Coordinates of N, CA and C in Angstrom, one line a residue:
M1 N -0.4 -19.2 -9.7 CA -0.2 -18.3 -8.5 C -0.6 -18.8 -7.1
K2 N 0.2 -18.8 -6.2 CA 0.0 -19.0 -4.9 C -1.1 -18.1 -4.1
P3 N -1.9 -18.8 -3.3 CA -2.9 -18.2 -2.6 C -2.2 -17.0 -1.5
A4 N -2.8 -15.9 -1.4 CA -2.2 -14.8 -0.6 C -2.3 -15.5 0.9
R5 N -3.5 -16.0 1.5 CA -3.5 -16.8 2.7 C -3.1 -17.9 3.0
I6 N -2.2 -18.0 3.9 CA -1.5 -19.4 4.1 C -1.7 -19.7 5.5
E7 N -1.4 -20.9 5.9 CA -1.6 -21.3 7.2 C -0.3 -21.0 8.1
K8 N 0.9 -20.9 7.5 CA 2.1 -20.7 8.0 C 2.3 -19.3 8.6
K9 N 2.7 -19.2 9.9 CA 3.0 -17.9 10.6 C 4.3 -17.4 10.2
F10 N 4.6 -16.0 10.5 CA 5.9 -15.5 10.0 C 6.2 -14.7 11.1
Q11 N 7.7 -14.7 11.5 CA 8.3 -13.8 12.5 C 9.0 -12.5 12.1
M12 N 8.4 -11.4 12.0 CA 9.1 -10.3 11.7 C 10.2 -10.0 12.5
P13 N 11.5 -9.6 11.8 CA 12.5 -9.1 12.5 C 12.3 -8.1 13.6
V14 N 13.0 -8.1 14.7 CA 12.7 -6.9 15.7 C 13.3 -5.8 15.1
S15 N 14.4 -5.7 14.2 CA 15.1 -4.5 14.0 C 15.6 -4.9 12.4
W16 N 15.8 -3.8 11.7 CA 16.5 -4.0 10.5 C 18.1 -4.6 10.5
S17 N 18.5 -4.5 11.8 CA 19.8 -5.0 11.9 C 19.8 -6.5 11.9
D18 N 18.7 -7.2 12.1 CA 18.5 -8.6 12.2 C 18.3 -9.1 10.7
I19 N 18.4 -8.3 9.8 CA 18.5 -8.7 8.4 C 19.7 -8.5 7.5
P20 N 20.4 -9.4 7.0 CA 21.6 -9.1 6.2 C 21.3 -8.0 5.4
F21 N 22.4 -7.1 5.5 CA 22.4 -5.6 4.8 C 21.1 -4.9 5.1
G22 N 20.6 -5.1 6.3 CA 19.4 -4.5 6.9 C 19.6 -3.0 6.9
E23 N 20.6 -2.4 7.4 CA 20.9 -1.1 7.6 C 21.1 -0.4 6.1
Q24 N 21.5 -1.0 5.0 CA 21.4 -0.5 3.8 C 20.1 -0.4 3.3
Y25 N 19.1 -1.5 3.3 CA 17.8 -1.3 3.0 C 17.1 -0.1 3.9
R26 N 17.4 0.1 5.1 CA 16.5 1.1 5.8 C 17.0 2.5 5.3
Q27 N 18.2 2.5 4.9 CA 18.7 3.8 4.3 C 18.2 4.1 3.1
A28 N 18.0 3.0 2.2 CA 17.6 3.2 0.8 C 16.2 3.3 0.9
L29 N 15.4 2.9 1.9 CA 13.8 3.2 2.0 C 13.5 4.5 2.4
E30 N 14.6 5.2 3.2 CA 14.3 6.3 4.0 C 14.5 7.4 2.6
N31 N 15.7 7.0 1.9 CA 15.9 8.0 0.7 C 14.8 8.0 -0.1
Q32 N 14.0 6.8 -0.5 CA 13.0 6.9 -1.4 C 11.7 7.6 -0.8
L33 N 11.6 7.8 0.4 CA 10.2 8.1 1.0 C 10.5 9.8 1.3
R34 N 11.9 10.1 1.4 CA 12.1 11.7 1.8 C 11.3 12.6 1.2
P35 N 11.2 12.7 -0.2 CA 10.4 13.8 -0.7 C 9.1 13.6 -0.6
W36 N 8.4 12.5 0.0 CA 7.2 12.4 0.0 C 6.5 12.7 1.5
W37 N 7.2 12.8 2.5 CA 6.7 13.1 3.8 C 6.3 14.4 3.9
P38 N 6.9 15.7 3.3 CA 6.4 17.0 3.3 C 5.1 17.1 2.7
K39 N 4.7 16.1 1.9 CA 3.4 16.4 1.1 C 2.1 15.8 1.9
M40 N 2.5 15.0 3.0 CA 1.4 14.4 3.8 C 0.9 15.3 5.0
F41 N -0.3 15.6 5.0 CA -0.9 16.4 6.2 C -1.8 15.5 6.8
G42 N -2.1 15.9 8.2 CA -3.2 15.4 8.9 C -2.7 15.4 10.4
F43 N -3.5 14.5 11.4 CA -3.1 14.3 12.5 C -2.7 13.0 13.1
H44 N -2.7 12.0 12.4 CA -2.3 10.6 12.9 C -1.3 10.0 11.7
L45 N -0.2 9.6 12.1 CA 0.6 8.7 11.2 C 1.0 7.7 12.1
L46 N 0.3 6.2 11.3 CA 0.6 5.1 12.0 C 1.7 4.2 11.4
K47 N 2.5 3.8 12.2 CA 3.8 3.0 11.8 C 3.6 1.8 12.4
L48 N 3.3 0.8 11.2 CA 2.8 -0.5 11.7 C 4.0 -1.4 11.7
G49 N 4.4 -2.2 12.6 CA 5.3 -3.3 12.6 C 6.6 -2.9 13.1
H50 N 7.4 -3.8 13.5 CA 8.8 -3.4 13.8 C 9.7 -2.8 13.0
L51 N 9.8 -3.0 11.7 CA 10.8 -2.3 10.8 C 10.2 -0.9 10.5
S52 N 9.0 -0.8 10.5 CA 8.4 0.7 10.3 C 8.8 1.8 11.4
T53 N 9.1 1.0 12.8 CA 9.4 1.8 13.9 C 10.7 2.6 13.8
E54 N 11.6 1.7 12.9 CA 12.9 2.5 12.8 C 13.2 3.3 11.7
I55 N 12.0 3.5 10.9 CA 12.2 4.5 9.8 C 12.0 6.1 10.1
Q56 N 13.0 6.7 9.7 CA 12.9 8.0 10.1 C 11.9 8.9 9.4
T57 N 10.9 9.4 10.1 CA 9.8 10.3 9.4 C 9.6 11.7 9.9
K58 N 10.9 12.3 10.5 CA 10.6 13.4 11.1 C 10.3 14.6 9.9
E59 N 10.5 14.3 8.7 CA 10.1 15.3 7.9 C 8.7 15.4 7.4
C60 N 7.8 14.3 8.1 CA 6.6 14.4 7.8 C 5.8 15.5 8.4
M61 N 4.8 15.9 7.9 CA 4.0 17.4 8.5 C 3.1 16.7 9.4
I62 N 2.7 15.4 9.6 CA 1.9 14.9 10.5 C 2.4 14.8 12.0
S63 N 1.8 15.7 12.9 CA 2.5 15.8 14.3 C 2.4 14.5 14.9
H64 N 1.2 13.7 15.0 CA 1.1 12.7 16.0 C 1.8 11.4 15.2
Q65 N 2.6 11.0 15.5 CA 3.2 9.7 15.0 C 3.5 8.6 16.1
F66 N 3.0 7.4 15.7 CA 2.9 6.5 16.7 C 3.1 5.0 16.1
N67 N 3.6 4.2 17.0 CA 4.1 2.8 16.6 C 3.1 2.0 17.2
V68 N 2.8 0.9 16.3 CA 1.7 -0.1 16.7 C 2.3 -1.4 16.4
G69 N 2.2 -2.4 17.2 CA 2.7 -3.8 16.9 C 2.7 -4.7 18.0
N70 N 3.2 -6.0 18.0 CA 3.3 -6.8 19.1 C 4.5 -7.2 19.6
N71 N 4.7 -7.3 20.9 CA 5.8 -7.9 21.7 C 7.0 -7.0 21.5
D72 N 6.8 -5.7 21.5 CA 8.0 -4.7 21.6 C 7.7 -3.5 22.5
P73 N 8.5 -3.5 23.5 CA 8.4 -2.1 24.3 C 8.6 -0.8 23.6
R74 N 8.9 -1.0 22.5 CA 9.0 0.5 21.7 C 7.7 0.7 21.0
F75 N 6.7 -0.1 21.1 CA 5.4 0.2 20.4 C 4.6 1.1 21.4
N76 N 4.0 2.3 21.0 CA 3.2 3.1 21.7 C 1.7 2.4 22.1
L77 N 1.5 1.2 21.1 CA 0.2 0.6 21.3 C 0.5 -0.9 20.9
I78 N 0.0 -2.1 21.7 CA 0.1 -3.3 21.4 C -1.2 -3.8 20.5
A79 N -1.0 -4.1 19.5 CA -2.2 -4.8 18.6 C -1.5 -5.5 17.4
E80 N -2.4 -6.2 17.1 CA -2.2 -7.0 15.8 C -2.5 -6.2 14.6
P81 N -1.7 -6.5 13.6 CA -2.0 -5.6 12.2 C -3.6 -6.0 11.8
A82 N -4.0 -7.2 11.9 CA -5.1 -7.5 11.3 C -6.4 -7.3 12.2
A83 N -6.1 -6.6 13.4 CA -7.2 -6.2 14.5 C -7.0 -5.0 15.1
L84 N -7.1 -3.9 14.3 CA -6.4 -2.7 14.9 C -7.5 -1.9 15.5
P85 N -7.1 -1.5 16.9 CA -8.2 -1.0 17.7 C -8.7 0.6 17.4
F86 N -8.8 0.9 16.2 CA -9.2 2.3 16.0 C -10.5 2.3 15.3
L87 N -10.8 3.7 15.3 CA -12.2 3.9 14.6 C -12.1 3.8 13.1
A88 N -13.1 3.6 12.4 CA -13.1 3.7 11.0 C -12.7 5.1 10.5
K89 N -11.8 5.2 9.5 CA -11.4 6.6 8.9 C -10.9 7.5 10.0
S90 N -10.1 7.1 10.8 CA -9.4 7.8 11.9 C -8.0 8.1 11.8
I91 N -7.2 7.4 10.6 CA -5.8 7.5 10.5 C -5.6 8.4 9.3
D92 N -4.7 9.3 9.2 CA -4.3 10.0 7.8 C -3.3 9.4 6.9
A93 N -2.5 8.7 7.8 CA -1.1 8.1 6.9 C -1.0 6.8 7.5
C94 N -0.2 5.7 6.8 CA 0.1 4.6 7.4 C 1.3 4.1 6.7
L95 N 2.4 3.7 7.4 CA 3.5 3.1 6.9 C 3.6 1.7 7.3
M96 N 3.7 0.8 6.2 CA 3.7 -0.4 6.3 C 5.1 -1.1 5.8
S97 N 6.0 -1.2 6.6 CA 7.4 -1.6 6.1 C 7.4 -3.1 6.2
H98 N 7.3 -3.6 5.0 CA 7.4 -5.1 5.0 C 6.2 -5.9 5.8
C99 N 5.3 -5.2 6.0 CA 4.3 -5.9 6.9 C 3.4 -7.2 6.2
L100 N 3.4 -6.9 4.7 CA 2.9 -8.0 3.9 C 3.8 -9.3 3.7
A101 N 5.0 -8.9 3.8 CA 6.0 -9.7 3.6 C 6.0 -10.8 4.7
Y102 N 5.7 -10.5 5.9 CA 5.6 -11.2 7.2 C 4.4 -11.6 7.5
S103 N 3.2 -11.5 6.6 CA 1.9 -11.7 7.1 C 1.5 -13.1 6.3
H104 N 0.7 -13.9 7.2 CA 0.1 -14.9 6.6 C -1.3 -14.8 6.1
D105 N -1.8 -13.6 6.0 CA -3.2 -13.2 5.6 C -3.1 -11.6 4.8
P106 N -2.2 -11.4 3.9 CA -2.0 -10.1 3.4 C -3.3 -9.2 3.1
H107 N -4.3 -10.1 2.6 CA -5.6 -9.5 2.1 C -6.3 -9.0 3.3
W108 N -6.3 -9.7 4.6 CA -7.0 -9.2 5.7 C -6.5 -8.0 6.3
V109 N -5.1 -7.8 6.3 CA -4.3 -6.6 6.8 C -4.6 -5.6 5.9
M110 N -4.6 -5.7 4.6 CA -4.8 -4.5 3.5 C -6.3 -4.0 3.9
R111 N -7.2 -5.0 4.2 CA -8.7 -4.6 4.3 C -8.7 -3.8 5.7
E112 N -8.0 -4.1 6.7 CA -8.0 -3.4 8.1 C -7.4 -2.1 8.0
I113 N -6.4 -2.1 7.4 CA -5.8 -0.8 7.1 C -6.6 0.1 6.3
D114 N -7.2 -0.3 5.3 CA -8.1 0.4 4.4 C -9.3 1.0 5.4
R115 N -9.8 0.1 6.3 CA -10.8 0.5 7.2 C -10.6 1.7 8.1
V116 N -9.2 1.8 8.5 CA -9.1 2.8 9.7 C -8.6 4.1 8.7
L117 N -8.1 4.0 7.8 CA -7.5 5.1 6.9 C -8.6 6.2 6.4
M118 N -8.4 7.3 6.5 CA -9.3 8.4 6.3 C -9.3 8.5 4.7
D119 N -10.5 9.0 4.3 CA -10.6 9.2 2.6 C -9.4 10.0 2.2
D120 N -8.8 9.8 1.1 CA -7.8 10.4 0.5 C -6.4 10.2 1.5
G121 N -6.5 9.4 2.3 CA -5.3 8.9 3.3 C -4.2 8.4 2.6
W122 N -3.0 8.4 3.1 CA -1.9 7.8 2.4 C -1.4 6.6 2.9
L123 N -0.9 5.8 2.2 CA -0.7 4.3 2.4 C 1.0 4.2 1.7
I124 N 1.9 3.8 2.6 CA 3.2 3.5 2.2 C 3.5 2.1 2.3
I125 N 3.9 1.3 1.5 CA 4.1 -0.1 1.4 C 5.6 -0.4 1.1
S126 N 6.3 -1.1 1.8 CA 7.5 -1.7 1.2 C 7.8 -3.2 1.2
G127 N 8.3 -3.9 0.6 CA 8.5 -5.2 0.4 C 9.7 -5.7 -0.3
F128 N 9.8 -6.8 -0.3 CA 11.0 -7.4 -1.2 C 10.6 -7.7 -2.7
N129 N 11.3 -7.4 -3.6 CA 11.1 -7.5 -4.8 C 11.5 -9.2 -5.4
P130 N 10.7 -10.0 -5.8 CA 11.0 -11.5 -6.2 C 12.2 -11.4 -7.2
F131 N 11.9 -10.3 -8.1 CA 12.9 -10.3 -9.5 C 14.2 -9.5 -9.1
S132 N 15.0 -10.1 -8.0 CA 16.3 -9.3 -7.8 C 17.0 -10.5 -7.2
L133 N 18.2 -9.8 -6.7 CA 19.3 -10.9 -6.2 C 18.8 -11.3 -5.0
A134 N 17.9 -10.9 -4.1 CA 17.3 -11.7 -3.1 C 16.4 -12.4 -3.5
G135 N 15.7 -12.3 -4.6 CA 14.7 -13.3 -5.0 C 15.5 -14.4 -5.5
I136 N 16.6 -14.2 -6.1 CA 17.4 -15.5 -6.5 C 18.1 -16.0 -5.3
A137 N 18.5 -15.4 -4.5 CA 18.9 -16.1 -3.1 C 17.8 -16.9 -2.5
K138 N 16.5 -16.6 -2.7 CA 15.5 -17.1 -2.0 C 15.5 -18.7 -2.6
L139 N 15.7 -18.8 -3.7 CA 15.6 -20.0 -4.4 C 16.7 -21.1 -3.9
V140 N 17.7 -20.6 -3.1 CA 18.5 -21.5 -2.7 C 18.0 -22.4 -1.3
P141 N 18.0 -23.5 -1.2 CA 17.5 -24.3 -0.2 C 17.9 -23.9 1.2
I142 N 19.4 -23.8 1.3 CA 19.8 -23.5 2.5 C 19.6 -22.0 3.2
L143 N 19.1 -21.4 2.2 CA 19.0 -19.9 2.7 C 17.3 -19.6 3.0
R144 N 16.4 -20.6 2.6 CA 15.1 -20.4 2.7 C 14.8 -20.3 4.3
K145 N 15.3 -20.8 5.2 CA 15.0 -20.4 6.4 C 15.6 -19.3 7.3
Q146 N 16.3 -18.5 6.4 CA 17.1 -17.4 7.0 C 16.3 -16.2 6.7
Q147 N 16.6 -15.1 7.4 CA 16.0 -14.0 7.0 C 17.0 -13.2 5.8
P148 N 16.1 -12.5 4.9 CA 14.8 -12.2 4.9 C 14.1 -13.1 4.1
Y149 N 14.8 -14.4 3.5 CA 14.3 -15.3 2.5 C 13.3 -15.9 3.0
C150 N 13.0 -16.1 4.1 CA 12.1 -16.8 4.9 C 10.5 -16.2 4.9
S151 N 10.5 -14.9 4.3 CA 9.5 -14.1 4.1 C 8.9 -14.2 3.0
R152 N 7.9 -13.5 2.6 CA 6.8 -13.9 1.3 C 7.5 -12.6 0.3
F153 N 7.9 -12.7 -0.9 CA 8.4 -11.9 -1.7 C 7.1 -11.6 -2.9
F154 N 6.3 -10.6 -2.8 CA 5.2 -10.3 -3.6 C 5.4 -9.7 -4.7
P155 N 5.1 -10.0 -6.1 CA 5.5 -9.0 -7.1 C 4.7 -7.7 -7.0
S156 N 5.3 -6.5 -7.4 CA 4.6 -5.4 -7.6 C 3.4 -5.4 -8.1
V157 N 3.1 -6.1 -9.2 CA 2.0 -6.0 -9.9 C 0.7 -6.6 -8.9
R158 N 1.1 -7.6 -8.3 CA 0.2 -8.2 -7.4 C -0.4 -7.2 -6.2
V159 N 0.5 -6.5 -5.7 CA 0.3 -5.6 -4.8 C -0.7 -4.4 -5.4
F160 N -0.4 -3.9 -6.7 CA -1.1 -3.0 -7.6 C -2.5 -3.4 -7.6
D161 N -2.8 -4.9 -7.8 CA -3.9 -5.5 -8.1 C -4.7 -5.3 -6.6
W162 N -4.3 -5.7 -5.5 CA -4.9 -5.5 -4.3 C -5.2 -4.1 -4.0
L163 N -4.3 -3.2 -4.3 CA -4.7 -1.6 -4.0 C -5.7 -1.1 -5.1
S164 N -5.7 -1.7 -6.2 CA -6.8 -1.4 -7.0 C -8.2 -1.7 -6.7
L165 N -8.3 -3.2 -6.3 CA -9.6 -3.5 -5.8 C -10.1 -2.7 -4.4
L166 N -9.1 -2.1 -3.8 CA -9.6 -1.3 -2.5 C -9.7 0.1 -2.9
N167 N -9.6 0.6 -4.2 CA -9.9 1.8 -4.9 C -8.6 2.7 -4.4
Y168 N -7.4 2.3 -4.4 CA -6.3 3.2 -4.2 C -5.6 3.5 -5.5
E169 N -5.0 4.7 -5.4 CA -4.2 5.3 -6.6 C -2.9 5.0 -6.6
V170 N -2.0 4.4 -7.0 CA -0.6 4.5 -6.9 C 0.1 5.7 -7.5
L171 N 0.6 6.3 -6.6 CA 1.3 7.6 -7.1 C 2.7 7.6 -7.3
Y172 N 3.5 6.6 -6.7 CA 4.8 6.4 -6.8 C 5.3 4.8 -6.6
H173 N 6.0 4.2 -7.4 CA 6.6 3.0 -7.3 C 8.0 3.0 -7.7
R174 N 8.9 2.4 -6.9 CA 10.4 2.2 -7.3 C 10.9 1.1 -6.6
N175 N 11.6 0.2 -7.5 CA 12.5 -0.8 -7.0 C 13.8 -0.4 -6.8
C176 N 14.5 -0.4 -5.4 CA 15.7 0.1 -5.2 C 16.7 -0.7 -4.7
Q177 N 17.7 -0.4 -4.4 CA 19.0 -1.4 -3.7 C 19.3 -2.4 -4.6
V178 N 19.8 -2.4 -5.9 CA 20.1 -3.4 -6.6 C 21.1 -4.4 -6.0
I179 N 22.2 -3.7 -5.6 CA 23.3 -4.6 -4.9 C 23.0 -4.3 -3.4
P180 N 22.5 -5.1 -2.8 CA 22.2 -5.1 -1.2 C 23.2 -4.7 -0.3
W181 N 24.7 -5.1 -0.5 CA 25.7 -4.6 0.3 C 26.2 -3.3 0.3
M182 N 26.1 -2.7 -1.1 CA 26.4 -1.4 -1.4 C 25.4 -0.2 -0.9
G183 N 25.8 1.0 -0.5 CA 25.1 2.0 -0.1 C 24.1 2.7 -1.2
A184 N 23.1 3.2 -0.6 CA 21.9 3.8 -1.2 C 22.4 4.7 -2.4
D185 N 23.6 5.4 -2.1 CA 24.0 6.5 -2.9 C 24.9 6.1 -4.1
K186 N 25.1 4.8 -4.1 CA 26.0 4.4 -5.2 C 25.2 4.4 -6.4
R187 N 26.0 4.6 -7.8 CA 25.5 4.9 -8.9 C 24.6 3.7 -9.5
I188 N 24.9 2.4 -9.2 CA 24.3 1.2 -9.6 C 22.9 1.2 -8.8
N189 N 22.8 1.5 -7.5 CA 21.7 1.5 -6.7 C 20.6 2.6 -7.1
K190 N 21.2 3.7 -7.7 CA 20.5 4.8 -7.9 C 19.8 4.8 -9.2
N191 N 20.5 4.0 -10.2 CA 20.3 4.2 -11.5 C 19.5 2.8 -12.2
M192 N 19.7 1.9 -11.5 CA 19.0 0.6 -11.8 C 17.9 0.0 -10.9
G193 N 17.1 0.7 -10.9 CA 16.0 0.4 -9.9 C 15.1 -0.7 -10.3
G194 N 15.0 -1.2 -11.5 CA 14.1 -2.3 -12.1 C 14.3 -3.3 -11.4
I195 N 15.5 -4.1 -11.0 CA 15.9 -5.1 -10.4 C 16.2 -5.1 -8.7
G196 N 15.9 -3.8 -8.3 CA 16.3 -3.6 -7.0 C 15.5 -4.4 -6.0
V197 N 16.3 -4.7 -5.0 CA 15.8 -5.9 -3.9 C 14.6 -5.1 -3.3
L198 N 14.6 -3.9 -3.1 CA 13.4 -3.4 -2.3 C 12.3 -2.7 -3.1
S199 N 11.1 -2.9 -2.8 CA 9.9 -2.5 -3.7 C 9.2 -1.4 -2.8
V200 N 9.1 0.0 -3.2 CA 8.6 0.9 -2.5 C 7.1 1.6 -3.2
I201 N 6.3 1.6 -2.7 CA 5.0 2.1 -3.0 C 4.4 3.1 -2.3
V202 N 3.9 4.3 -2.9 CA 3.1 5.3 -2.2 C 1.9 5.3 -2.9
A203 N 0.8 5.0 -2.0 CA -0.6 5.1 -2.8 C -1.4 6.1 -1.9
R204 N -2.6 6.4 -2.5 CA -3.6 7.2 -1.8 C -4.9 6.7 -1.9
K205 N -5.7 6.7 -0.9 CA -7.1 6.1 -0.9 C -8.1 7.1 -1.6
R206 N -8.8 6.4 -2.5 CA -9.8 7.5 -3.4 C -11.3 7.2 -2.9
T207 N -11.9 8.4 -2.9 CA -13.3 8.1 -2.8 C -14.2 7.8 -4.2
Y208 N -13.4 8.2 -5.4 CA -14.2 8.2 -6.6 C -13.7 7.1 -7.4
P209 N -14.3 6.4 -8.1 CA -13.8 5.3 -8.9 C -12.6 5.6 -10.0
L210 N -11.4 4.9 -9.7 CA -10.1 5.0 -10.6 C -10.7 4.7 -12.1
T211 N -11.5 3.9 -12.4 CA -11.7 3.5 -13.7 C -13.3 3.6 -14.1
P212 N -13.6 4.9 -14.1 CA -15.1 4.9 -14.3 C -15.7 4.4 -15.6
T213 N -16.9 4.0 -15.6 CA -17.7 3.4 -16.6 C -18.7 4.2 -16.8
P214 N -18.9 5.1 -17.8 CA -20.0 6.1 -17.7 C -21.3 5.5 -18.4
L215 N -22.4 5.7 -17.7 CA -23.6 5.0 -18.1 C -24.1 5.8 -19.2
K216 N -24.7 5.1 -20.3 CA -25.3 5.7 -21.4 C -26.8 5.6 -21.3
F217 N -27.4 6.9 -21.1 CA -28.7 6.9 -21.1 C -29.2 7.3 -22.4
K218 N -30.1 6.4 -22.9 CA -30.6 6.4 -24.3 C -32.0 7.0 -24.1
Q219 N -32.2 8.1 -24.6 CA -33.5 8.9 -24.8 C -34.4 8.3 -26.0
P220 N -35.6 7.9 -25.7 CA -36.4 7.7 -27.0 C -36.6 8.8 -28.0
K221 N -36.3 8.8 -29.1 CA -36.4 9.7 -30.0 C -37.8 9.9 -30.5
L222 N -38.4 11.0 -30.4 CA -39.7 11.4 -30.5 C -39.9 12.1 -32.0
K223 N -40.6 11.6 -32.9 CA -40.6 12.4 -34.1 C -41.6 13.6 -33.8
I224 N -41.4 14.7 -34.6 CA -42.1 16.1 -34.5 C -43.7 15.6 -34.9
G225 N -43.9 15.0 -35.8 CA -45.0 14.7 -36.5 C -46.0 14.1 -35.2
S226 N -45.4 13.0 -34.5 CA -46.1 12.2 -33.3 C -46.2 13.1 -32.1
A227 N -45.2 14.0 -31.9 CA -45.5 14.9 -31.1 C -46.6 15.9 -31.2
L228 N -46.8 16.3 -32.5 CA -47.9 17.5 -32.8 C -49.2 16.6 -32.5
G229 N -49.1 15.3 -33.0 CA -50.4 14.6 -33.0 C -50.8 14.4 -31.4
A230 N -50.0 14.2 -30.7 CA -50.2 13.8 -29.1 C -50.8 15.1 -28.6
A231 N -50.1 16.1 -28.9 CA -50.3 17.5 -28.3 C -51.8 17.9 -28.7
K232 N -52.5 17.5 -30.3 CA -53.7 17.8 -30.4 C -54.7 16.9 -29.8
E233 N -54.4 15.6 -29.4 CA -55.3 15.0 -28.8 C -55.4 15.3 -27.6
I234 N -54.4 15.8 -26.8 CA -54.4 16.1 -25.6 C -55.4 17.4 -25.3
S235 N -55.4 18.2 -26.4 CA -56.1 19.5 -26.6 C -57.5 19.2 -26.6
K236 N -57.8 18.1 -27.5 CA -59.1 17.8 -27.7 C -59.7 17.1 -26.3
G237 N -58.9 16.5 -25.8 CA -59.4 15.9 -24.4 C -59.8 16.9 -23.4
D238 N -59.1 18.1 -23.4 CA -59.1 18.9 -22.6 C -60.6 19.9 -22.9
H239 N -60.7 19.8 -24.0 CA -61.8 20.7 -24.6 C -63.2 19.8 -24.3
V240 N -63.1 18.5 -24.4 CA -64.3 17.8 -24.1 C -64.5 17.7 -22.5
M241 N -63.5 17.7 -21.7 CA -63.5 17.7 -20.3 C -64.2 18.9 -19.8
K242 N -64.0 20.2 -20.6 CA -64.6 21.3 -20.3 C -65.8 21.4 -20.6

């Protein structure tokens, strides 16, 4: 397995339209997240990165929704994903649309997001599935320097492992958009999610251990005879002291 942190820097596309079939990907992602937005409450929704900015979130119950990233006038705040200028536990929900795919140090980005998220806060992650048509195209040398194949394709199980280490509970996962150039409403894209190009994860930050290991307290067994003998000795001692 390749290390998560590498020296190579990645340039995230400014818009979904800069990615082949990007509009289909965006619509598929919005369809997957639509049932989840009404379940999220709080004060602040952070949309991190260029691609997150274009995701429709008007159905989210969180009123203050703002964009954070670098080198884009659409952002409400200019900042690096690995160095967010927020207090710890100040954000209620965070949308990371393909941020890990274009990060040279995804571990650090995950830790920074975990720092600013409140307890029981929501984390939405999307990325590219390596076990898909896009994953096959990534193997073609001529395509490796083009979008989106120049980015990093992390298997879902690897992202699950990162979330588990940070004590997040995965509430939903779906691979969608099997055929990139078809609409999200097509039957093959709706019913064959396992090999879909897009990987969508909805997780929640937990404050209790997800895999508790109960401690076994072994009490020394005291025989009745020994207990009575000890009581008599204590009684004699009290009598002598008196």
